[in-house]
Backbone as a chain_set.jsonl record, in Angstrom:
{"seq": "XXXXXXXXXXXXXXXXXXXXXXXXXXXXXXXXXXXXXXXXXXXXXXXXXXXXXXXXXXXXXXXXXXXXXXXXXXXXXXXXXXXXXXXXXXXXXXXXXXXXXXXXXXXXXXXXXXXXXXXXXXXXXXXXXXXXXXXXXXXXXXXXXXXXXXXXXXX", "coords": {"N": [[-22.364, 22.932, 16.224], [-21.666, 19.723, 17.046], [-19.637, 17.263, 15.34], [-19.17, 13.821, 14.789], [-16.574, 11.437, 15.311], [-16.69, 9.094, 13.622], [-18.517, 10.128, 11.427], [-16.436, 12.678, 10.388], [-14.813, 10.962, 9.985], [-15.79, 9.916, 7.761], [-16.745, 12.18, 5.971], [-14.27, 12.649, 5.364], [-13.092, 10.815, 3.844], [-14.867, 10.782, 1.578], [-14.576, 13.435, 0.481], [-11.529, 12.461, -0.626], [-11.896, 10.569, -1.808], [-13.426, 11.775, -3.613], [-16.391, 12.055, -4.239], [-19.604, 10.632, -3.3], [-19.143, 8.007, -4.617], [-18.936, 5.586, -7.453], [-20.919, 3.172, -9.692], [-22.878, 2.739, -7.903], [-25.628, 0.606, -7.03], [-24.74, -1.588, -7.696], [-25.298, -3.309, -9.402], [-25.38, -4.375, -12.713], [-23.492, -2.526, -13.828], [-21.062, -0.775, -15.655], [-18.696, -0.698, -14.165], [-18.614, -2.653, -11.916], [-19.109, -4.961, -13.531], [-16.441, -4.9, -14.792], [-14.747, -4.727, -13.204], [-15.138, -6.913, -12.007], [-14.682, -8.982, -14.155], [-12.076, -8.798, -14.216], [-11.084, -10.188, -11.634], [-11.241, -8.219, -9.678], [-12.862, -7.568, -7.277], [-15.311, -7.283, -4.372], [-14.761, -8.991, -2.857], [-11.763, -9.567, -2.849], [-10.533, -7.322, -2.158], [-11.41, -7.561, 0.212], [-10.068, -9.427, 0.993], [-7.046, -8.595, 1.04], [-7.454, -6.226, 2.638], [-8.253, -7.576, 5.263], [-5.404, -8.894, 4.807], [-3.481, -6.872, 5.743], [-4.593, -5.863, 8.174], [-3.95, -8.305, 9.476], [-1.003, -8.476, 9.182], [0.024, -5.852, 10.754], [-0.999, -7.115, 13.095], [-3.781, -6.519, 13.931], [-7.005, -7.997, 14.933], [-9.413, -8.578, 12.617], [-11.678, -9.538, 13.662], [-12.028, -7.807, 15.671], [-12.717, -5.389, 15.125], [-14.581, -2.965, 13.855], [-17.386, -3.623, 11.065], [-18.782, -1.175, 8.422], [-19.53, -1.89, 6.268], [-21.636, -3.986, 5.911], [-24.688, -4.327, 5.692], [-27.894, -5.654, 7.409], [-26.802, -8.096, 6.954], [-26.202, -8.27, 4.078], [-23.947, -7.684, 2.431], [-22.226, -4.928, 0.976], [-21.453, -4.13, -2.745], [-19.809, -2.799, -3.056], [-18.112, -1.394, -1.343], [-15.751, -1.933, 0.786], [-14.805, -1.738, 4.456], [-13.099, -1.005, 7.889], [-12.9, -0.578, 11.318], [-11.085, 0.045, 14.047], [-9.969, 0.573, 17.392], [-6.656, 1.141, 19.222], [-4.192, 0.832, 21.431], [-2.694, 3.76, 21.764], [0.18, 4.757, 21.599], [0.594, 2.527, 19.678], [-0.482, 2.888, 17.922], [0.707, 4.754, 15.108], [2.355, 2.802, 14.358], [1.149, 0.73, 13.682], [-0.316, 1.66, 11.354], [1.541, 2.121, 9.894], [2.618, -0.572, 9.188], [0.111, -1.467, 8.045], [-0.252, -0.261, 5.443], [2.394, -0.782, 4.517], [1.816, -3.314, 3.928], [-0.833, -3.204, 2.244], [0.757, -2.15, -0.053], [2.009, -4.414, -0.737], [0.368, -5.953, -1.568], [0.339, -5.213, -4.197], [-1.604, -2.542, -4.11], [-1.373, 0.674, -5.165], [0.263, 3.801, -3.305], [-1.073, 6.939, -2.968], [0.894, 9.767, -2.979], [0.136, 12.412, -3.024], [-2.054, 12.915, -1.658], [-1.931, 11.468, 0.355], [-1.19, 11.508, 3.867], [0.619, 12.408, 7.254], [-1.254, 10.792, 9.4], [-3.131, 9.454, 7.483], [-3.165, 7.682, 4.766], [-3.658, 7.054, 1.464], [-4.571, 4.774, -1.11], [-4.897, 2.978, -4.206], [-5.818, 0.729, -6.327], [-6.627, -1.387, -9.424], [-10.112, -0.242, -10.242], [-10.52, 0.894, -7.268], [-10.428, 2.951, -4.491], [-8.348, 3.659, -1.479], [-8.377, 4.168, 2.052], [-6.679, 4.689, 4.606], [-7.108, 5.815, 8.234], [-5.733, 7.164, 11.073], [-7.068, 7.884, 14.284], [-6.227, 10.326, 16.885], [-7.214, 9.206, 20.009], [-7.693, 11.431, 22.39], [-8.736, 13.473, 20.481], [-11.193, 11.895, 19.942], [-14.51, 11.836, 21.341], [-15.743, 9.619, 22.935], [-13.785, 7.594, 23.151], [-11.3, 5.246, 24.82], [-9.417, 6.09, 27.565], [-6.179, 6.588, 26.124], [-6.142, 5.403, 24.075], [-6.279, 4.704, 20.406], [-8.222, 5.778, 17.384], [-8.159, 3.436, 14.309], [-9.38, 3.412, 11.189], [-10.027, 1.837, 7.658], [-11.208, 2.425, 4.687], [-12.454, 1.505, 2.141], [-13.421, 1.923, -1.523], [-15.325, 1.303, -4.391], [-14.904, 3.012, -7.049], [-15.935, 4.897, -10.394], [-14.403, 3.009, -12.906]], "CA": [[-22.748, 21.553, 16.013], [-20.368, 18.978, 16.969], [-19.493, 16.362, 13.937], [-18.963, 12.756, 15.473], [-15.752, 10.628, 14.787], [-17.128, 8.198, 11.74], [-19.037, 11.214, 10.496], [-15.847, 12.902, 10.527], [-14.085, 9.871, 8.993], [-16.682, 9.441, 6.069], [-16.592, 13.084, 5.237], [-12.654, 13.114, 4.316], [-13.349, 9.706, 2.587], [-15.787, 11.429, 0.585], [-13.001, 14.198, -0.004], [-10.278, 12.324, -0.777], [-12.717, 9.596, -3.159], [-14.039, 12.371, -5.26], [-17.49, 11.841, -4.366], [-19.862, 8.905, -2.776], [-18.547, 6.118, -5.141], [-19.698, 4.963, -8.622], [-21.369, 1.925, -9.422], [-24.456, 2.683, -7.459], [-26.687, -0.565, -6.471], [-23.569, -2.679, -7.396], [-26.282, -4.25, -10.24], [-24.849, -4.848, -13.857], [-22.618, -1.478, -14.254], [-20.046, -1.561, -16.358], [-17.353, -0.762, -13.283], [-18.868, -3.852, -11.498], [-18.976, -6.078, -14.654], [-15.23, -4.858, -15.518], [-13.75, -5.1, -11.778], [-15.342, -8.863, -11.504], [-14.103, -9.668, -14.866], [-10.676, -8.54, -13.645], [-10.911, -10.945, -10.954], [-10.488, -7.714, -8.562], [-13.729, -7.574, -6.941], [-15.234, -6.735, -3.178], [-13.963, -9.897, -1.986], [-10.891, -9.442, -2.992], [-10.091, -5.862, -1.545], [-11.821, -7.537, 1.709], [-8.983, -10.216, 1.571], [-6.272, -7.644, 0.564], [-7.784, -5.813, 3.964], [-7.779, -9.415, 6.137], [-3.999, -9.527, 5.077], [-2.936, -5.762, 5.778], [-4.89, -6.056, 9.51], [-3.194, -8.849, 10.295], [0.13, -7.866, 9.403], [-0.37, -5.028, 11.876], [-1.084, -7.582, 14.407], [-5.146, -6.334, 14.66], [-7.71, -8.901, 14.273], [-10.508, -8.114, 12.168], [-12.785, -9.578, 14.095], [-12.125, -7.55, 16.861], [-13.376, -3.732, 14.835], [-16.188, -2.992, 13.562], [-17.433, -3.038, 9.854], [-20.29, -0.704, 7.908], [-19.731, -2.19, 4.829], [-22.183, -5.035, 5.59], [-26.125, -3.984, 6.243], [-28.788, -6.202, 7.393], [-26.353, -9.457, 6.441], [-25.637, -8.187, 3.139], [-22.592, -6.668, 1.721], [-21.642, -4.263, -0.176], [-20.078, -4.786, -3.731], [-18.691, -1.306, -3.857], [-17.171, -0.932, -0.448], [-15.105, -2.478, 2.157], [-14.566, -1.05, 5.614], [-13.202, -1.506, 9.178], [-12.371, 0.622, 12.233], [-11.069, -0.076, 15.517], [-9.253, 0.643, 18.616], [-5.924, 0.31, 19.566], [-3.423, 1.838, 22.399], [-2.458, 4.956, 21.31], [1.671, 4.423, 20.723], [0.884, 1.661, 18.687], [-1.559, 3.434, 16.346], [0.97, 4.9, 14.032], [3.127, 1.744, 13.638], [0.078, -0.406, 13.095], [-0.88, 2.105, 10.128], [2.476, 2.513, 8.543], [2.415, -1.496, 8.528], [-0.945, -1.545, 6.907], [0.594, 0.7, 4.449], [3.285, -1.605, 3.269], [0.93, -4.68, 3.129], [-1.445, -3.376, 1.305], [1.877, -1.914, -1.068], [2.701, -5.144, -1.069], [-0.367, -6.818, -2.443], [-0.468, -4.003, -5.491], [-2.117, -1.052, -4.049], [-0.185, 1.996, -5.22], [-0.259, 4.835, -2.776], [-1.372, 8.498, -3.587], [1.768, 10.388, -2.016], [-0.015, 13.952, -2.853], [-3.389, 12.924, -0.664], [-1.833, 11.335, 1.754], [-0.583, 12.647, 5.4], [1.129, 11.334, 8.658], [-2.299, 9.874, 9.655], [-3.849, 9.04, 6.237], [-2.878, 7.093, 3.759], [-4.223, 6.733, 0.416], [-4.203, 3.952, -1.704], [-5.574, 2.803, -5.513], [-5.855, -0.168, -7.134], [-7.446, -0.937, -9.841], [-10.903, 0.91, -9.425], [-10.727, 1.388, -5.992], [-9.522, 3.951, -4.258], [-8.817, 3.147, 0.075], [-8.244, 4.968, 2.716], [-6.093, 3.848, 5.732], [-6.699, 6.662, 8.947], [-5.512, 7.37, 12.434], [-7.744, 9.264, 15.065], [-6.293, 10.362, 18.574], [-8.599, 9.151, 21.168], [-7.865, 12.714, 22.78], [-10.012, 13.447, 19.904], [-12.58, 11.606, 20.187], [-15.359, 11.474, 22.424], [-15.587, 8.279, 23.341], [-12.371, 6.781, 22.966], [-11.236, 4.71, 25.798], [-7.937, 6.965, 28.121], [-4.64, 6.082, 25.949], [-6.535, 4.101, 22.48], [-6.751, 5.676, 19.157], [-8.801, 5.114, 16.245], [-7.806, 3.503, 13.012], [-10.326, 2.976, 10.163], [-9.67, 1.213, 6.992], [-12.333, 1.917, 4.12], [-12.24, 1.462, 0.178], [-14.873, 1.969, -2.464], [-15.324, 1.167, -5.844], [-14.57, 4.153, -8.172], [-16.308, 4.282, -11.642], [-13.275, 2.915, -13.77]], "C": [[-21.516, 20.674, 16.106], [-20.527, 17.619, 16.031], [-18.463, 14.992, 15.025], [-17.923, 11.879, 14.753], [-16.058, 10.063, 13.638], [-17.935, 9.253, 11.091], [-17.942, 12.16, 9.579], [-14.951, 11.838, 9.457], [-14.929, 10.093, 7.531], [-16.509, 10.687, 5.748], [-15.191, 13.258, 4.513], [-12.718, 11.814, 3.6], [-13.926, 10.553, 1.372], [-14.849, 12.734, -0.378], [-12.227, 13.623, -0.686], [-11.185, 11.273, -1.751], [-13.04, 10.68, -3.865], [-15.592, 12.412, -5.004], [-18.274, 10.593, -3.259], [-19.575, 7.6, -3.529], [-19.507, 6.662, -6.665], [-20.037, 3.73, -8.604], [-22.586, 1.428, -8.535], [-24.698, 1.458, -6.557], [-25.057, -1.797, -6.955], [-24.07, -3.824, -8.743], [-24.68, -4.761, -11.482], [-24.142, -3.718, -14.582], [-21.367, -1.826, -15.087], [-18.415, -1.484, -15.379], [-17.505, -2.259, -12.559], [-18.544, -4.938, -12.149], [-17.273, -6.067, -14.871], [-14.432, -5.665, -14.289], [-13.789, -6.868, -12.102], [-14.391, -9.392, -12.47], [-12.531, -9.507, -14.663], [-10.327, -9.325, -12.734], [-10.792, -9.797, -9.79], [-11.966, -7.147, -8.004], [-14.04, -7.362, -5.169], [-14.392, -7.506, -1.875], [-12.683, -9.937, -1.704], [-10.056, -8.202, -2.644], [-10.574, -6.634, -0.118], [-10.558, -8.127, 1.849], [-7.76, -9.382, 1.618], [-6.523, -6.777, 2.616], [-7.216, -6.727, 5.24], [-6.221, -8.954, 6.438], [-2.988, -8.38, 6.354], [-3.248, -6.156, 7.667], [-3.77, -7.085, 10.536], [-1.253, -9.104, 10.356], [0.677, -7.069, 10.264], [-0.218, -5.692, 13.266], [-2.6, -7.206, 15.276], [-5.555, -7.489, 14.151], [-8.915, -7.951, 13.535], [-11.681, -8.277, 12.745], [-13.057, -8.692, 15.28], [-12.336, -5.82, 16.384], [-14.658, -4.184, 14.357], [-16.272, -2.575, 11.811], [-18.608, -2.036, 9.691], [-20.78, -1.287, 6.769], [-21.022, -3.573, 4.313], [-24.042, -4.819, 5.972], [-27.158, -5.425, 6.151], [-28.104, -7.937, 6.618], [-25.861, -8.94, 5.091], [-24.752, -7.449, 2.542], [-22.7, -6.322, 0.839], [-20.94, -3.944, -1.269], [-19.421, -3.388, -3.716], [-17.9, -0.933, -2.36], [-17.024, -2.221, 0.944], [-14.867, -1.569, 3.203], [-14.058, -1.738, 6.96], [-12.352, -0.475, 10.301], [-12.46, -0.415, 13.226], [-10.227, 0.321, 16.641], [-7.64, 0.438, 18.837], [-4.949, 1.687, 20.872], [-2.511, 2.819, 21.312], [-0.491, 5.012, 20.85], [1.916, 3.177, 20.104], [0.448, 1.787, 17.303], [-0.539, 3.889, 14.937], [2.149, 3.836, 13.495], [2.241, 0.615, 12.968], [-0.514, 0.323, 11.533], [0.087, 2.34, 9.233], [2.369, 0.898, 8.084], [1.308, -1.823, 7.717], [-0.809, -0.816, 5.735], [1.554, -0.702, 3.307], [2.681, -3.059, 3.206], [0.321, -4.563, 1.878], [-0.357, -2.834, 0.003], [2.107, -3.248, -1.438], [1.763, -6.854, -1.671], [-1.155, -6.0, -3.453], [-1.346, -2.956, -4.63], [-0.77, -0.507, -4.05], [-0.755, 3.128, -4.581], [-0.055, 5.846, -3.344], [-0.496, 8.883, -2.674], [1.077, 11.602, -2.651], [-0.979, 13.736, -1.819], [-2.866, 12.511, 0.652], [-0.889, 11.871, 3.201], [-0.096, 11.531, 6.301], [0.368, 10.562, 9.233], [-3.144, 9.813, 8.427], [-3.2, 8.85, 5.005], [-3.787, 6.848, 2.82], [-3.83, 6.025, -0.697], [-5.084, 3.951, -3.236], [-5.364, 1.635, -5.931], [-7.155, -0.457, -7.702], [-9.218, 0.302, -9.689], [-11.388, 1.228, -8.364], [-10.079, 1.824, -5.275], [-9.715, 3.377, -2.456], [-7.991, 3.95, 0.62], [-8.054, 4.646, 4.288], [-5.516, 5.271, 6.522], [-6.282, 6.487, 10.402], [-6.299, 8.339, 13.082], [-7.026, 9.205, 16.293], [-7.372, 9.713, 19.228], [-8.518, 10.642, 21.845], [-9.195, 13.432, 22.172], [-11.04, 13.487, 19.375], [-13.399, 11.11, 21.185], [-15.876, 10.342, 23.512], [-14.687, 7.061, 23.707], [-12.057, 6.061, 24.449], [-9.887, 5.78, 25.788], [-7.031, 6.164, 26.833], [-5.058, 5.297, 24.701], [-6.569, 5.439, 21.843], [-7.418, 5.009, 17.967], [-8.185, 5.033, 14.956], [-9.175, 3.304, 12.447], [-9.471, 2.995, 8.914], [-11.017, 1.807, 5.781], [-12.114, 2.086, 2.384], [-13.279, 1.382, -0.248], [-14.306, 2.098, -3.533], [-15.252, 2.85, -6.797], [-15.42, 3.906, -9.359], [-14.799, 4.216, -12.99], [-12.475, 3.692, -14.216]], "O": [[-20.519, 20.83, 15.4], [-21.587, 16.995, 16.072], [-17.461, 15.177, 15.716], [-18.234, 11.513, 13.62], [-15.66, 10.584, 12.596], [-17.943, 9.091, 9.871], [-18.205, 12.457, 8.414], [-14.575, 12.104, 8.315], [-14.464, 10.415, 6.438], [-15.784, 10.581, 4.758], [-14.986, 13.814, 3.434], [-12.232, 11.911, 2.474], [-13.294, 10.857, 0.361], [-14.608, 12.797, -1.583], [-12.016, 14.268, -1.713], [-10.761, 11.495, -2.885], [-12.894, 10.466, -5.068], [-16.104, 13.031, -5.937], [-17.616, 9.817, -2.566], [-19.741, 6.446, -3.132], [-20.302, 7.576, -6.885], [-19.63, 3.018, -7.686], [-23.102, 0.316, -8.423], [-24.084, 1.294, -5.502], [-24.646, -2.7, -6.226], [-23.465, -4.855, -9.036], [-23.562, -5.218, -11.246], [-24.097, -3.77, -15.811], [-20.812, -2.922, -15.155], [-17.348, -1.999, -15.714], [-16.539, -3.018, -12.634], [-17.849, -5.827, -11.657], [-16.75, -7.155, -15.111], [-13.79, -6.714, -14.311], [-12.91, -7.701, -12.323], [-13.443, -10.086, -12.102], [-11.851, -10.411, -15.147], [-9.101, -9.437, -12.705], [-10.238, -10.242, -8.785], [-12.183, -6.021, -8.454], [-12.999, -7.266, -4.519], [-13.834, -7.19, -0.824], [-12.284, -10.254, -0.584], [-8.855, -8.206, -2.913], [-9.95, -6.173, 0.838], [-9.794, -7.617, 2.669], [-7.287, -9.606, 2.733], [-5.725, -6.918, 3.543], [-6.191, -6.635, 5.915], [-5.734, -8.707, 7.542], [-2.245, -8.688, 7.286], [-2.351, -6.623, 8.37], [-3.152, -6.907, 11.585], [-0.528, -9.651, 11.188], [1.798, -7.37, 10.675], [0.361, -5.236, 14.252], [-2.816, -7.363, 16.478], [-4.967, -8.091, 13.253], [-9.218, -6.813, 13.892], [-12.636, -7.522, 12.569], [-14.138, -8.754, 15.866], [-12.118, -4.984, 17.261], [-15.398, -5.166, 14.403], [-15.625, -1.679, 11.269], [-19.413, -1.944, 10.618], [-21.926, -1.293, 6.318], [-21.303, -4.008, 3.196], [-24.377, -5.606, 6.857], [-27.234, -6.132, 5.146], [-28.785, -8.712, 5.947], [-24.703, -9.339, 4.974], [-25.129, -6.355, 2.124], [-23.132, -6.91, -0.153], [-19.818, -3.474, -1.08], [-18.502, -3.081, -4.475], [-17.021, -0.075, -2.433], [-17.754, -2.941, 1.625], [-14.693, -0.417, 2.805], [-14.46, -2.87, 7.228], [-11.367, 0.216, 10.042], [-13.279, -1.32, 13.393], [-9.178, 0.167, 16.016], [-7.327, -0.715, 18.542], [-5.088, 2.902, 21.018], [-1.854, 2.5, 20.32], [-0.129, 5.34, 19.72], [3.04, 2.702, 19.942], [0.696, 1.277, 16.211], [-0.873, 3.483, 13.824], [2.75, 3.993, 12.432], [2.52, -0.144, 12.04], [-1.068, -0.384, 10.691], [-0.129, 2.677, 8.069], [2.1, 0.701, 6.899], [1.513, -2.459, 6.684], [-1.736, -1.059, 4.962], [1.463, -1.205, 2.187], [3.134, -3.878, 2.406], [0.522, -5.202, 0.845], [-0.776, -3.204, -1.094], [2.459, -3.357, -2.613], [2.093, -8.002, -1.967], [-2.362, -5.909, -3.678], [-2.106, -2.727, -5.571], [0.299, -0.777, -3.502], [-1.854, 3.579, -4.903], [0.872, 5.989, -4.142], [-0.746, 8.553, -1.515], [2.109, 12.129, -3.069], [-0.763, 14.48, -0.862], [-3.179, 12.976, 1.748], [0.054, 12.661, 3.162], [-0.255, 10.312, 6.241], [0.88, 9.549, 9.71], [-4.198, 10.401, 8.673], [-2.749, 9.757, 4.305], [-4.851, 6.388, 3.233], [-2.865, 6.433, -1.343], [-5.889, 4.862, -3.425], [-4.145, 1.484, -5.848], [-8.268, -0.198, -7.245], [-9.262, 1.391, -9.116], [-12.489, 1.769, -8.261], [-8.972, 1.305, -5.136], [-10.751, 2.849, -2.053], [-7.031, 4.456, 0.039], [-8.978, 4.404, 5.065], [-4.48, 5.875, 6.242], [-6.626, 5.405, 10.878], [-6.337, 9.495, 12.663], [-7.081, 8.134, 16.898], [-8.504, 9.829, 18.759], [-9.646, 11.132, 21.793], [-10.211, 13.823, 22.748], [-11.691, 14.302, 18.722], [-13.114, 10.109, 21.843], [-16.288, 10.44, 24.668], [-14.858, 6.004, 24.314], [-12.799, 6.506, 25.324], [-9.349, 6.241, 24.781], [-7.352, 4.988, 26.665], [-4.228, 4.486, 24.289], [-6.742, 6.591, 22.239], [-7.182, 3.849, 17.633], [-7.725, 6.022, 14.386], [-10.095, 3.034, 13.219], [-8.498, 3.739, 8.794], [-12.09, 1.443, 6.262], [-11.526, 2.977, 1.771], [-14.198, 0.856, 0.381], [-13.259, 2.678, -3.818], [-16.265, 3.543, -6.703], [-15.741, 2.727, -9.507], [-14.385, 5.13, -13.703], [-11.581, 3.296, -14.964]]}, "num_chains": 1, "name": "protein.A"}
């Protein structure tokens, strides 16, 4: 059975988070209620994201999110993947690295690797990877995939 790039991605998320997330439906939990009252909420990991991307020099508008279904977003996770030529991929992910270092996320140096970085702040844990296009199936000749994705933790 062959296992498809973002399938592939979400399973070592799922690894490296611990699980699919806490905080469920996103309702009136007490990780939801705490984060907001913290001021550190989904919006605020999206902007935190925003900054890191464009530090890099990607646009955001130009990947693709999951984190948003049917118009509505997700309070427990941010996401974004996209494209880029292949000897730029691991300078564009060490700079997303020291952005998001440098708006408080502290990285996990045991989880993370030469293509995956792992980050934490408060309760959310994120996860900044590199794919070859070699591969993956689809990839355009000479691009590689990054993805970006964070989820809420339960406190």
């Amino acid at each position: 059975m062959r296992t498809t790039p973002m399938a592939a991605v979400a399973a070592a998320a799922v690894l490296v988070l611990g699980g699919c997330g806490a905080g469920g439906d996103g309702g009136a939990g007490s990780s939801s209620s705490s984060a907001a009252k913290a001021g550190f909420d989904r919006d605020a990991v999206d902007g935190d994201l925003r900054k890191a991307l464009a530090s890099a020099a990607l646009d955001h508008g130009q990947g693709f999110t999951t984190a948003e279904r049917g118009g509505r977003k997700s309070p427990d996770s941010v996401d974004w993947y996209g494209t880029v030529k292949t000897p730029d991929a691991d300078k564009a992910l060490s700079e997303i690295g020291a952005s998001l270092e440098r708006t408080g996320w502290k990285p996990d140096r045991e989880r993370s690797k030469p293509d995956m970085l792992v980050y934490r702040k408060s309760d959310w844990s994120l996860i900044a990877s590199g794919i070859a296009g070699k591969e993956l199936q689809n990839a355009p000749e000479g691009s590689s995939m990054l993805s970006v994705t964070a989820s809420r933790l339960g406190g």
